[in-house]
mmCIF file of C-alpha atoms and ligand atoms in Angstrom:
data_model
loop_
_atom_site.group_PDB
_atom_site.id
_atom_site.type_symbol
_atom_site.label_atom_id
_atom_site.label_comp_id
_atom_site.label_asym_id
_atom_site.label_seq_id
_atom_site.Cartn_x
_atom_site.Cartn_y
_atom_site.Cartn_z
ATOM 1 C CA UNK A 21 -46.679 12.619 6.048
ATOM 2 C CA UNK A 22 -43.281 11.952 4.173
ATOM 3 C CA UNK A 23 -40.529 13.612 6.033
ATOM 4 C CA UNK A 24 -36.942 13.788 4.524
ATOM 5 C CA UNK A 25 -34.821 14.023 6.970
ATOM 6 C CA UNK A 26 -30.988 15.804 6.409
ATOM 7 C CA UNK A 27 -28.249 15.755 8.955
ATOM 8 C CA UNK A 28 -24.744 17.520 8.581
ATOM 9 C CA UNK A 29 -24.068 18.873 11.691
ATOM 10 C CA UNK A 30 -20.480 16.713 12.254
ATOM 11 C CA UNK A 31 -18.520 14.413 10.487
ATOM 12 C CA UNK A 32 -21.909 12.239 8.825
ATOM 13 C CA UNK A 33 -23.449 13.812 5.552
ATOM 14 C CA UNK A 34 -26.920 11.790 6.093
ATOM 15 C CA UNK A 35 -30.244 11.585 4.742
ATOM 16 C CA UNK A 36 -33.258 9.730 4.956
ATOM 17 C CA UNK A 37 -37.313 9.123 4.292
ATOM 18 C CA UNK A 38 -39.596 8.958 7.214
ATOM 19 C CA UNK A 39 -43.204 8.613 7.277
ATOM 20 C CA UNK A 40 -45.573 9.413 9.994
ATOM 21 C CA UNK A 41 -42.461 10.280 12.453
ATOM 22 C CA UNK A 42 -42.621 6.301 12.733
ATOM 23 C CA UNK A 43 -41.753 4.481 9.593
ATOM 24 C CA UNK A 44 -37.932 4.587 8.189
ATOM 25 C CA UNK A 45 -38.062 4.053 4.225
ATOM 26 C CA UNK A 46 -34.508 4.612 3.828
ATOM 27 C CA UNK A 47 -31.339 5.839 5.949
ATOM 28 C CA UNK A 48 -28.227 7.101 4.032
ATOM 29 C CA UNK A 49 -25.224 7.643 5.668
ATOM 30 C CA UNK A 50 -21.983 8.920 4.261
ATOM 31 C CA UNK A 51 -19.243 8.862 6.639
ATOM 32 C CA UNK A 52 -16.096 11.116 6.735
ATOM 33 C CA UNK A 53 -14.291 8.955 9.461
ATOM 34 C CA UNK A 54 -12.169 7.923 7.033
ATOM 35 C CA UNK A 55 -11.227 11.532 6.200
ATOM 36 C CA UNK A 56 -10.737 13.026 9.874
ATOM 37 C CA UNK A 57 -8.947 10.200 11.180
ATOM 38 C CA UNK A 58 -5.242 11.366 9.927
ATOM 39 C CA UNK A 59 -6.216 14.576 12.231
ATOM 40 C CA UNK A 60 -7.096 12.488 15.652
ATOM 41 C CA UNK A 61 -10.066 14.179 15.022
ATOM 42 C CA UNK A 62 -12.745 16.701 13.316
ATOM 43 C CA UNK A 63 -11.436 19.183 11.414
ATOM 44 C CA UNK A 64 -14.557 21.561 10.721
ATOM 45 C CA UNK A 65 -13.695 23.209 7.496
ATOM 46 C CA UNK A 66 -12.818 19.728 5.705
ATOM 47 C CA UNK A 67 -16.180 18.870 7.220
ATOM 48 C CA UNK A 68 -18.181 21.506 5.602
ATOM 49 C CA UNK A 69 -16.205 20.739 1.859
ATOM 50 C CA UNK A 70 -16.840 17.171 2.132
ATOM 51 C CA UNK A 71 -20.730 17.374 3.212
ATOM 52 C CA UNK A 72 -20.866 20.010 0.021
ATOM 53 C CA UNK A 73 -19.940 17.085 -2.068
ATOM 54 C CA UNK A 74 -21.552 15.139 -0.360
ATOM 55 C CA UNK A 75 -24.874 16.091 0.584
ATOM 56 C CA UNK A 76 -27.149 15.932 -3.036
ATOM 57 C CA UNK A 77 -25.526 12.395 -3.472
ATOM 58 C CA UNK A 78 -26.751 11.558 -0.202
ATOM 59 C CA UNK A 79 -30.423 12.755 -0.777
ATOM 60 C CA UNK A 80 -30.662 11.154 -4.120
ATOM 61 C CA UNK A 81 -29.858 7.969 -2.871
ATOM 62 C CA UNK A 82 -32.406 8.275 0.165
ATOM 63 C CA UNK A 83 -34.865 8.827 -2.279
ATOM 64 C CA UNK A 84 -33.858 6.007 -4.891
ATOM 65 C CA UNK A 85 -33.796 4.035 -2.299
ATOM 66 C CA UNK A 86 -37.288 4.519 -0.822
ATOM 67 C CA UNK A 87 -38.505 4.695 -4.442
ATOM 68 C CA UNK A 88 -39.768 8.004 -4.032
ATOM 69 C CA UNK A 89 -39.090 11.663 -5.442
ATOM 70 C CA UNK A 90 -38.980 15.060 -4.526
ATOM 71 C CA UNK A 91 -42.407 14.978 -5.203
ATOM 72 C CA UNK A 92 -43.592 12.412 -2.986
ATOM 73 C CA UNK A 93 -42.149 14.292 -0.080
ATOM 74 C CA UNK A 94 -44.357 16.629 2.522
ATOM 75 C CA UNK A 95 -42.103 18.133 4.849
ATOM 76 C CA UNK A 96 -38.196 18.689 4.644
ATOM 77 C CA UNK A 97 -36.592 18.497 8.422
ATOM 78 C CA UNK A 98 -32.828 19.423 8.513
ATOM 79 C CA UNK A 99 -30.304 19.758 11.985
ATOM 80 C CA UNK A 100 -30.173 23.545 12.382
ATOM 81 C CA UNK A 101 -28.121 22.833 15.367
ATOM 82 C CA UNK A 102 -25.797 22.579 17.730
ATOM 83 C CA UNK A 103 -23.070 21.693 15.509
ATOM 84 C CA UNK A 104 -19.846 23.135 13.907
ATOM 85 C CA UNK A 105 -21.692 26.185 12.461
ATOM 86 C CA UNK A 106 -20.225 25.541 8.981
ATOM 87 C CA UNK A 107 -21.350 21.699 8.858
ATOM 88 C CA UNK A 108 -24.620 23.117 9.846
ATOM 89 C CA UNK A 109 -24.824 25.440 6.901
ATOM 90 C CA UNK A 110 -24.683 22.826 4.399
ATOM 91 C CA UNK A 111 -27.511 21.150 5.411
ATOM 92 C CA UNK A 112 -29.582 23.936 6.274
ATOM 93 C CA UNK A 113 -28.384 25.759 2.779
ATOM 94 C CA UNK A 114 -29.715 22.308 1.208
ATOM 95 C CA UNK A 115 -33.013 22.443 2.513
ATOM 96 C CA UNK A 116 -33.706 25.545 1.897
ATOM 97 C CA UNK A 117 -32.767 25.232 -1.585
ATOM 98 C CA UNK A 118 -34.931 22.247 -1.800
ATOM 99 C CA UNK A 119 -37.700 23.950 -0.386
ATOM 100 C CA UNK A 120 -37.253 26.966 -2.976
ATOM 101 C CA UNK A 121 -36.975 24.782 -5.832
ATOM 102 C CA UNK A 122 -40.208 22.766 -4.893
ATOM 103 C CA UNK A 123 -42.628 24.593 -2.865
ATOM 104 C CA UNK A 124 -42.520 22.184 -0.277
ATOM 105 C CA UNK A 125 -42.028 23.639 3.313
ATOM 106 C CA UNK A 126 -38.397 23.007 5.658
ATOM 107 C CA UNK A 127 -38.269 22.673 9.205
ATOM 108 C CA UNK A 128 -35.357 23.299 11.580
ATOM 109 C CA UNK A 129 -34.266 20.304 14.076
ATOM 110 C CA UNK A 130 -32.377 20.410 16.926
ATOM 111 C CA UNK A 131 -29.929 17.534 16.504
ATOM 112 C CA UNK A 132 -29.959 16.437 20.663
ATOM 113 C CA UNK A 133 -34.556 15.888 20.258
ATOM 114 C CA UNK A 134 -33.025 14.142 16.950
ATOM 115 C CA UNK A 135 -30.969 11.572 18.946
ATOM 116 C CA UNK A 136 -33.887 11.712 22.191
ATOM 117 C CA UNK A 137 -36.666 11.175 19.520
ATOM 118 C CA UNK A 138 -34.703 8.026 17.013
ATOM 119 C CA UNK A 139 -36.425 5.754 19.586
ATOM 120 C CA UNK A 140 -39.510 6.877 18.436
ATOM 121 C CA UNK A 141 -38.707 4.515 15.526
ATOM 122 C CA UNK A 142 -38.564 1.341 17.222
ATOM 123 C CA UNK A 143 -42.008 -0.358 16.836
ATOM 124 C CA UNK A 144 -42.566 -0.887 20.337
ATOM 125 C CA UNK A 145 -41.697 2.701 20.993
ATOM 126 C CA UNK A 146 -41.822 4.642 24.787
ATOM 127 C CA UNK A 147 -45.116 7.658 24.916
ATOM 128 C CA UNK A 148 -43.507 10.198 26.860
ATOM 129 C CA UNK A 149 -43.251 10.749 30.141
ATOM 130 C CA UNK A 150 -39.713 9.743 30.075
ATOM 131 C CA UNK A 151 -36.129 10.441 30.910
ATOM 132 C CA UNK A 152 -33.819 10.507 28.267
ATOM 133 C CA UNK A 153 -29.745 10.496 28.532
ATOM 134 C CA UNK A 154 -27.834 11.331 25.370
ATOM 135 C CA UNK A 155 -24.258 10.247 25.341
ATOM 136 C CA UNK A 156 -22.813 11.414 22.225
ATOM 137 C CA UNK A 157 -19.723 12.841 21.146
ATOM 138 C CA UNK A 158 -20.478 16.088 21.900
ATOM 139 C CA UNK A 159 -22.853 16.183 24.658
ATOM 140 C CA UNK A 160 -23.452 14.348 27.317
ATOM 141 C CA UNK A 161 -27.534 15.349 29.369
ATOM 142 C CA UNK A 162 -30.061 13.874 30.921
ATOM 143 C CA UNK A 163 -33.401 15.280 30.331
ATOM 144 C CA UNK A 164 -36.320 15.113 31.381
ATOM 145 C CA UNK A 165 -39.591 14.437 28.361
ATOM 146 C CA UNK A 166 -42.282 15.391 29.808
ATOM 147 C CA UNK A 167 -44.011 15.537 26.024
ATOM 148 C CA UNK A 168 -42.829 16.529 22.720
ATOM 149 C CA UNK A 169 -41.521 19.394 23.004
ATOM 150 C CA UNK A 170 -40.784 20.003 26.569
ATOM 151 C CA UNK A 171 -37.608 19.081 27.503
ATOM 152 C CA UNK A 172 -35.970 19.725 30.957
ATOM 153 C CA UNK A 173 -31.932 19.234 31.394
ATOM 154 C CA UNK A 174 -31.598 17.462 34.897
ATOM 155 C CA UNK A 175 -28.137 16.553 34.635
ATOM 156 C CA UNK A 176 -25.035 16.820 32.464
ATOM 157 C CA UNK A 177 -21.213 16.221 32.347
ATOM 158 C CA UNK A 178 -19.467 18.876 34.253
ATOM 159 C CA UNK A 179 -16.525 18.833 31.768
ATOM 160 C CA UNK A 180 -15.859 15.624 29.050
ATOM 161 C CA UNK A 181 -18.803 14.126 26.766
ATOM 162 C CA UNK A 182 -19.197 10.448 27.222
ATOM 163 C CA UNK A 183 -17.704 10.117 23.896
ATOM 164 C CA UNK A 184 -15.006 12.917 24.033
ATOM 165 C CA UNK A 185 -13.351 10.444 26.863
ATOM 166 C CA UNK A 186 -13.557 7.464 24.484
ATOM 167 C CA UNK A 187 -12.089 9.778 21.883
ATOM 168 C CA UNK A 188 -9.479 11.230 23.688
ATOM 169 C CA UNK A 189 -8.731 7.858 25.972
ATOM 170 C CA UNK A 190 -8.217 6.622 22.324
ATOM 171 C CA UNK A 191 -5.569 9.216 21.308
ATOM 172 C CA UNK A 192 -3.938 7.929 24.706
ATOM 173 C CA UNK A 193 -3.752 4.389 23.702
ATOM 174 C CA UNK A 194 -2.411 4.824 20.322
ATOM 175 C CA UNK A 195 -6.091 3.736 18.971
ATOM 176 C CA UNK A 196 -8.193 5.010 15.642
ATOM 177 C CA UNK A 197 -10.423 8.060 15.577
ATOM 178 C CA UNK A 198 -13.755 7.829 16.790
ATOM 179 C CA UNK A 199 -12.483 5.858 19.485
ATOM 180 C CA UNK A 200 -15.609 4.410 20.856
ATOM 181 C CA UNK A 201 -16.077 1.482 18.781
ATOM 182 C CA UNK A 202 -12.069 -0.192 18.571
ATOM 183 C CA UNK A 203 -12.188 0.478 22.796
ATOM 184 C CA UNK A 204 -15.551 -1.369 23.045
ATOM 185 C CA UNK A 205 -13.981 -4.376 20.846
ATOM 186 C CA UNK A 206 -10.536 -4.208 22.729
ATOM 187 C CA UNK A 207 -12.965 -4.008 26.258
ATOM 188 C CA UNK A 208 -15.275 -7.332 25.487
ATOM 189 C CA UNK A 209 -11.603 -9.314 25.210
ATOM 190 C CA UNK A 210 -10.336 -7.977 28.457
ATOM 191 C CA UNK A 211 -10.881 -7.868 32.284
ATOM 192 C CA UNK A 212 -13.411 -4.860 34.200
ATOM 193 C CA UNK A 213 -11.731 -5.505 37.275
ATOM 194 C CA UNK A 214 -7.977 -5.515 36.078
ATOM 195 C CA UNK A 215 -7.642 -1.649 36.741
ATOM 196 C CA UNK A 216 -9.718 0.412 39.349
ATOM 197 C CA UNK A 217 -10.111 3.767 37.641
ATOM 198 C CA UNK A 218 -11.961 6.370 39.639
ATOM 199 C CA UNK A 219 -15.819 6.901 39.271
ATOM 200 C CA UNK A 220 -16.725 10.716 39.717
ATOM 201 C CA UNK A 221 -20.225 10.526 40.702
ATOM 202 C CA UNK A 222 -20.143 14.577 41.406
ATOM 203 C CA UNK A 223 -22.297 15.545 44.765
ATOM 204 C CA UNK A 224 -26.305 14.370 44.939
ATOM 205 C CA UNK A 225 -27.292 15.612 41.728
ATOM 206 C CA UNK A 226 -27.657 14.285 38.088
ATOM 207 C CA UNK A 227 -23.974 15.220 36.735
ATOM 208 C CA UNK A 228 -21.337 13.562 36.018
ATOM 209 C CA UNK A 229 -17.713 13.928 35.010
ATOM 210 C CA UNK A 230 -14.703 12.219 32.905
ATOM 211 C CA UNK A 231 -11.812 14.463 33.098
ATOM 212 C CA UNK A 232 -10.487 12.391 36.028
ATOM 213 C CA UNK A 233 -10.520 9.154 34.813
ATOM 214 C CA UNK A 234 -9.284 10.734 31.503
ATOM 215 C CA UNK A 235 -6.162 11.707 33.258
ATOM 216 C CA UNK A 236 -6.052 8.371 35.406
ATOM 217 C CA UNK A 237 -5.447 6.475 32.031
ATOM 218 C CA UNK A 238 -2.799 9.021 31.078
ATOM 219 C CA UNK A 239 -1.565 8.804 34.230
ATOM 220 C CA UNK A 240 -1.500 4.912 33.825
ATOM 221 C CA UNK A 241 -0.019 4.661 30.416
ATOM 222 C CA UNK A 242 2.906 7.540 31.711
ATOM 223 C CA UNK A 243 3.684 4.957 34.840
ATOM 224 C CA UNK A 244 2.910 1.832 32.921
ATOM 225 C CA UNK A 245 3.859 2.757 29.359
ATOM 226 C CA UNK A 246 1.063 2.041 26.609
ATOM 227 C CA UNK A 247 -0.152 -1.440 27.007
ATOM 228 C CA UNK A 248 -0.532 -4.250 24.062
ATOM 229 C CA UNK A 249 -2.128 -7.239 23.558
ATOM 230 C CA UNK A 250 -3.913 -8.648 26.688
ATOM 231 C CA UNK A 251 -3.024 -6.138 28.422
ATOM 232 C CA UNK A 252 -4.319 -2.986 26.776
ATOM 233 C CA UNK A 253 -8.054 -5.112 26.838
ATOM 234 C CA UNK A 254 -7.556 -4.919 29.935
ATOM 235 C CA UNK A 255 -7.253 -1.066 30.576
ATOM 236 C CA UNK A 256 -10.086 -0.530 27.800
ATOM 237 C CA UNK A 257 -12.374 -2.962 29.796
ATOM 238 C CA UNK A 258 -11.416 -0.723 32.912
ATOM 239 C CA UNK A 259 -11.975 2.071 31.468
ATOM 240 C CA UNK A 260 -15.109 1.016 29.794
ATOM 241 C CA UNK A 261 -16.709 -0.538 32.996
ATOM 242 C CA UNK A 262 -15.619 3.018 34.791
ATOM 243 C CA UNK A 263 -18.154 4.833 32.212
ATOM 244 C CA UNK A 264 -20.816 2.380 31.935
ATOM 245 C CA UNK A 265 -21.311 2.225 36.121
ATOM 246 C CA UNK A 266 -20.989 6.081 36.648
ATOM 247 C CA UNK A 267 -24.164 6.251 33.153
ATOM 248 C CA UNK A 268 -26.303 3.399 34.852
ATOM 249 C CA UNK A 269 -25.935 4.568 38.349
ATOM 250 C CA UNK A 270 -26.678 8.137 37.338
ATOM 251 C CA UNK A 271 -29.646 7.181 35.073
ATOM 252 C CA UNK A 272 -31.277 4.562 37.500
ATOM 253 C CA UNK A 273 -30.700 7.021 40.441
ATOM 254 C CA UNK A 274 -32.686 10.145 38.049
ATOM 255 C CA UNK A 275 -35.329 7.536 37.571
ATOM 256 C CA UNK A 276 -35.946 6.639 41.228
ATOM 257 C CA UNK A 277 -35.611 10.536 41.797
ATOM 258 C CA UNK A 278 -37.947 11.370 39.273
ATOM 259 C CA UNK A 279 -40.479 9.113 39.163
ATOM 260 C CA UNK A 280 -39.617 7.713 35.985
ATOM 261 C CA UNK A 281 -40.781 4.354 35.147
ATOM 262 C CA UNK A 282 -39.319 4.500 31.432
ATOM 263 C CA UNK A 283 -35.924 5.253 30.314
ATOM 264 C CA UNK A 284 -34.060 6.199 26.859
ATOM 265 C CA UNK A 285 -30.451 5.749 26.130
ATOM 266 C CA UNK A 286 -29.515 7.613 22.966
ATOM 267 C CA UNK A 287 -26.403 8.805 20.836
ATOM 268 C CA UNK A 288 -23.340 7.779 19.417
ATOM 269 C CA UNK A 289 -22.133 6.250 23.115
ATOM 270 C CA UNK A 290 -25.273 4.300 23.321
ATOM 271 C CA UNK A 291 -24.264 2.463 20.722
ATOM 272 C CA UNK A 292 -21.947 0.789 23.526
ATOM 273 C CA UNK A 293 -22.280 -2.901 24.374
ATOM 274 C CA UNK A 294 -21.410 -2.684 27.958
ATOM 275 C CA UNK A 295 -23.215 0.299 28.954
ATOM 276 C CA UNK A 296 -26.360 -1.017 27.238
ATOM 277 C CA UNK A 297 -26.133 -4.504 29.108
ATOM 278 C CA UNK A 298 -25.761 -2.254 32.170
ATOM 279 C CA UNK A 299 -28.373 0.329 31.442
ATOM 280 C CA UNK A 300 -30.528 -2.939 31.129
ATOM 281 C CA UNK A 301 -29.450 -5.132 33.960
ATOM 282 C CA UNK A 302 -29.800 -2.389 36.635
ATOM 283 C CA UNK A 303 -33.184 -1.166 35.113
ATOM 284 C CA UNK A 304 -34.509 -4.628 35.569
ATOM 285 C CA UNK A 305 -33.495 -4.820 38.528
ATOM 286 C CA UNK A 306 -35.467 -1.804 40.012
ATOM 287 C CA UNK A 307 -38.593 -2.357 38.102
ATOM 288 C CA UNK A 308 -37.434 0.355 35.135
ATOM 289 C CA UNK A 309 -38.151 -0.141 31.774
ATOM 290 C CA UNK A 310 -35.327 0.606 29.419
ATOM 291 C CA UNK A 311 -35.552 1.568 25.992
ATOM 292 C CA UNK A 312 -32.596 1.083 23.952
ATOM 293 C CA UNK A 313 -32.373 1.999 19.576
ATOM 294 C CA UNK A 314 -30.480 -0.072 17.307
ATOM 295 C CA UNK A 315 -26.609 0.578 17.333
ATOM 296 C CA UNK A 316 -27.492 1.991 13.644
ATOM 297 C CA UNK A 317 -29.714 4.843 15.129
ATOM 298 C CA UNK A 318 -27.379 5.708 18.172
ATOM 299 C CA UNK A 319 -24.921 7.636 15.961
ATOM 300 C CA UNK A 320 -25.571 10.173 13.468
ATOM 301 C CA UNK A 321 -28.231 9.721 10.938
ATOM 302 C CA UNK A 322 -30.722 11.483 8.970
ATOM 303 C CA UNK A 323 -34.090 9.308 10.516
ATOM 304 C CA UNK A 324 -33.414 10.563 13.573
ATOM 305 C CA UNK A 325 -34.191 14.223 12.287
ATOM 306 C CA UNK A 326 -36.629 13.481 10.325
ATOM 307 C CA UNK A 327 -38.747 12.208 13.327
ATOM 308 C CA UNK A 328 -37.623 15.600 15.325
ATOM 309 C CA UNK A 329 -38.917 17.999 12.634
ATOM 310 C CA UNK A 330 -41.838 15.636 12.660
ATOM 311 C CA UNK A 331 -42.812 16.461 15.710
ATOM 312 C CA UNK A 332 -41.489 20.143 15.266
ATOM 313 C CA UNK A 333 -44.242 20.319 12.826
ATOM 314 C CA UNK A 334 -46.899 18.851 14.206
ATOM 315 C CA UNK A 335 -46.263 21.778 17.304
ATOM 316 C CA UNK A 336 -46.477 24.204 15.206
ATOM 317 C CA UNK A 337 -43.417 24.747 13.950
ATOM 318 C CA UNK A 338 -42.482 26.501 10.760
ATOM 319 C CA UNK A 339 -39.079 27.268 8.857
ATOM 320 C CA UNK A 340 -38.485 30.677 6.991
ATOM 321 C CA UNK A 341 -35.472 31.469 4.639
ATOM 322 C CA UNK A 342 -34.544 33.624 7.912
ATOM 323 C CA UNK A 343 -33.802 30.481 9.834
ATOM 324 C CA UNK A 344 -29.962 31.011 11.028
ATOM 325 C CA UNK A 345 -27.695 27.671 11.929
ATOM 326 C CA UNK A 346 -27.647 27.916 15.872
ATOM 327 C CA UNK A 347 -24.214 26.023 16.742
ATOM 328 C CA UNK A 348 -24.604 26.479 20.498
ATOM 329 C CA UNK A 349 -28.918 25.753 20.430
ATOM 330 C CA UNK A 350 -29.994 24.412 23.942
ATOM 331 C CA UNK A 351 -32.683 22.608 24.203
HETATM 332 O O1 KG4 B 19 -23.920 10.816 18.266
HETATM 333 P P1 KG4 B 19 -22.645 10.720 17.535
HETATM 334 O O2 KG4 B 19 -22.605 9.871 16.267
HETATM 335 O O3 KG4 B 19 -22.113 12.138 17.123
HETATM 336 C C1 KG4 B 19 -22.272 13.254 17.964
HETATM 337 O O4 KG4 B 19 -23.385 13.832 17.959
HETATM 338 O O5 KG4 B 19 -21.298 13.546 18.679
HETATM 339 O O6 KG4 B 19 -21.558 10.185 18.577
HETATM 340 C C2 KG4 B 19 -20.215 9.971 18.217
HETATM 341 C C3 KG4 B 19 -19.491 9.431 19.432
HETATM 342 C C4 KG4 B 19 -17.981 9.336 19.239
HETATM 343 O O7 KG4 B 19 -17.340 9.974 20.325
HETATM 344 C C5 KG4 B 19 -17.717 7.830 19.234
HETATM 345 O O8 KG4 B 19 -16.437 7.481 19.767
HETATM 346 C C6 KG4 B 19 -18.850 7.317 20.108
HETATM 347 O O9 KG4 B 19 -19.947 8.105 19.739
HETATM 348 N N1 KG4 B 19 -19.146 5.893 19.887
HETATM 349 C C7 KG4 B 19 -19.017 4.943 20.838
HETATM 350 C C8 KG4 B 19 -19.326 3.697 20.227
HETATM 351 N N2 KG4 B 19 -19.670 3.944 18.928
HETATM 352 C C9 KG4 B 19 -19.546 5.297 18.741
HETATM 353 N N3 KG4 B 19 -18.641 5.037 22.125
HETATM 354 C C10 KG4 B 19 -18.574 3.908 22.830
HETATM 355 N N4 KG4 B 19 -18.850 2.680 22.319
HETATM 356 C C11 KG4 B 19 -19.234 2.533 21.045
HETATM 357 N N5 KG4 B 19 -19.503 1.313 20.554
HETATM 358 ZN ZN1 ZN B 20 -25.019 13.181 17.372
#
């Protein structure tokens, strides 16, 4: 089955071929980074303009580059949330116009299964039961996969995503929007002990929190002013190795909880070098196997929902021209 997969819900206009759920035969990926970043941030409506112009480009180009057409594909899977509601409407508007114009039936993804599920496309890939934390810009949950399709939220942050603190710790230091990537380069020149920023590890459950050591690193630049050179990899390796141990411990500690013998890290943050060496060090270490995608899968991408409304399918189901963009959808 030949899936095309089509992802605006943010600031990516993506698209993508998929067969089986398994098999990527192209992933396109227009970023608007480049657009957002004068803002510090997304700005929704420039979001929506910019994945109208993008969005057909996009597709075309998934399909040139599989060497496939319209034609060719079986099932159309598109993010009909959460999102910025007039992101989602793009893509949804899209498929539904694709599906119109060529008889071939749409299905609505939820974007979090999208990033839970991208692992499904590594060859060595984990059968469910498993437990899954996404660490994305926007969210930030550990769930429970019991199978495709059942999905149980054990723990989540209790105020910051994962990614919003990269973002916003970022904005602090003076550093480019999205945040998480010039932190993680700044972090792997400087020193994880140099600053002791606080770890919330909130009460004996699965949450966790980022607020805090938000602040502390406001708090630290107000006392401290904004640090360069050697110094500010120091506070981004501080800060880093503050988020990566409060994500490992959290995740390892579910697992033991849980029962869980295999473990996903997923989403834009998992993209992270330190929290994935962590992830994997302390899942080693108590037995765990960890399953971690490619950096290229962790953020946004159009695979990753083509392998959700894969399995969407296969349960059953089924979009209609009723299907509404659901910007708060829990899963
Ligand atoms: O999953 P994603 O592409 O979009 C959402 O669904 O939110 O995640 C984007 C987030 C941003 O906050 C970005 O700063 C973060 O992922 N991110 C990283 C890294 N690469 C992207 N955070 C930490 N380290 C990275 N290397
Ligand atoms: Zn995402």
């Amino acid at each position: 089955m030949l899936v095309l997969g089509l992802e605006t819900s943010c600031d990516e206009t993506a698209a993508a071929l998929v067969e089986d759920g398994r098999r990527v035969l192209s992933d396109v990926v227009s970023t608007q980074v480049d657009i957002h970043r004068r803002w510090g941030g997304v700005v929704p409506e420039l979001a929506s303009r910019n994945h109208i112009v993008q969005v057909m480009p996009v597709v075309h180009e998934a399909l040139t580059r599989a060497q496939k057409t319209l034609d060719d594909v079986d099932l159309i899977a598109v993010t009909s949330g959460p999102g910025l509601i007039g992101a989602l409407l793009v893509g949804l508007q899209v498929a539904k116009g694709l599906s119109l114009a060529t008889g071939k039936p749409f299905v609505g993804a939820n974007h979090l299964e999208g990033h839970l599920l991208a692992i499904r496309l590594l060859e060595d890939a984990p059968e469910p039961p498993f437990l899954g934390l996404v660490v994305s810009g926007g969210h930030t949950s550990l769930y429970e996969v019991k199978e495709f399709g059942h999905y149980r939220l054990v723990g989540s942050t209790r105020d910051d995503a994962a990614g919003e603190a990269y973002d916003k710790t970022a904005r602090i230091l003076g550093l480019p929007y999205p945040g998480g990537l010039p932190i993680d380069q700044l972090a792997q020149k400087g020193n994880p002990e140099a600053i002791r920023f606080p770890r919330a590890l909130p009460g004996d459950n699965f949450d966790v929190s980022f607020s805090g050591l938000k602040t502390a690193v406001l708090q630290h630049t107000k006392k401290h002013g904004v640090p360069e050179g050697q110094a500010l990899a120091d506070l981004c390796a501080s800060f880093q190795e503050a988020v990566a141990d409060v994500l490992s411990k959290k995740l390892v500690a579910a697992a033991r909880r849980l029962g869980h013998k295999q473990l996903v890290l997923c989403g834009g943050v998992a993209a992270n070098s330190r929290l994935r060496a962590l992830c994997l060090q302390r899942a080693e270490e108590r037995g765990l196997r960890m399953f971690l995608p490619p950096v290229r899968l962790c953020t946004d991408n159009g695979a990753m929902i083509a392998v959700a409304g894969y399995e969407a399918w296969r349960r059953g189901l089924r979009g209609d021209f009723r299907l509404a963009a659901d910007p708060a959808w829990r899963m």
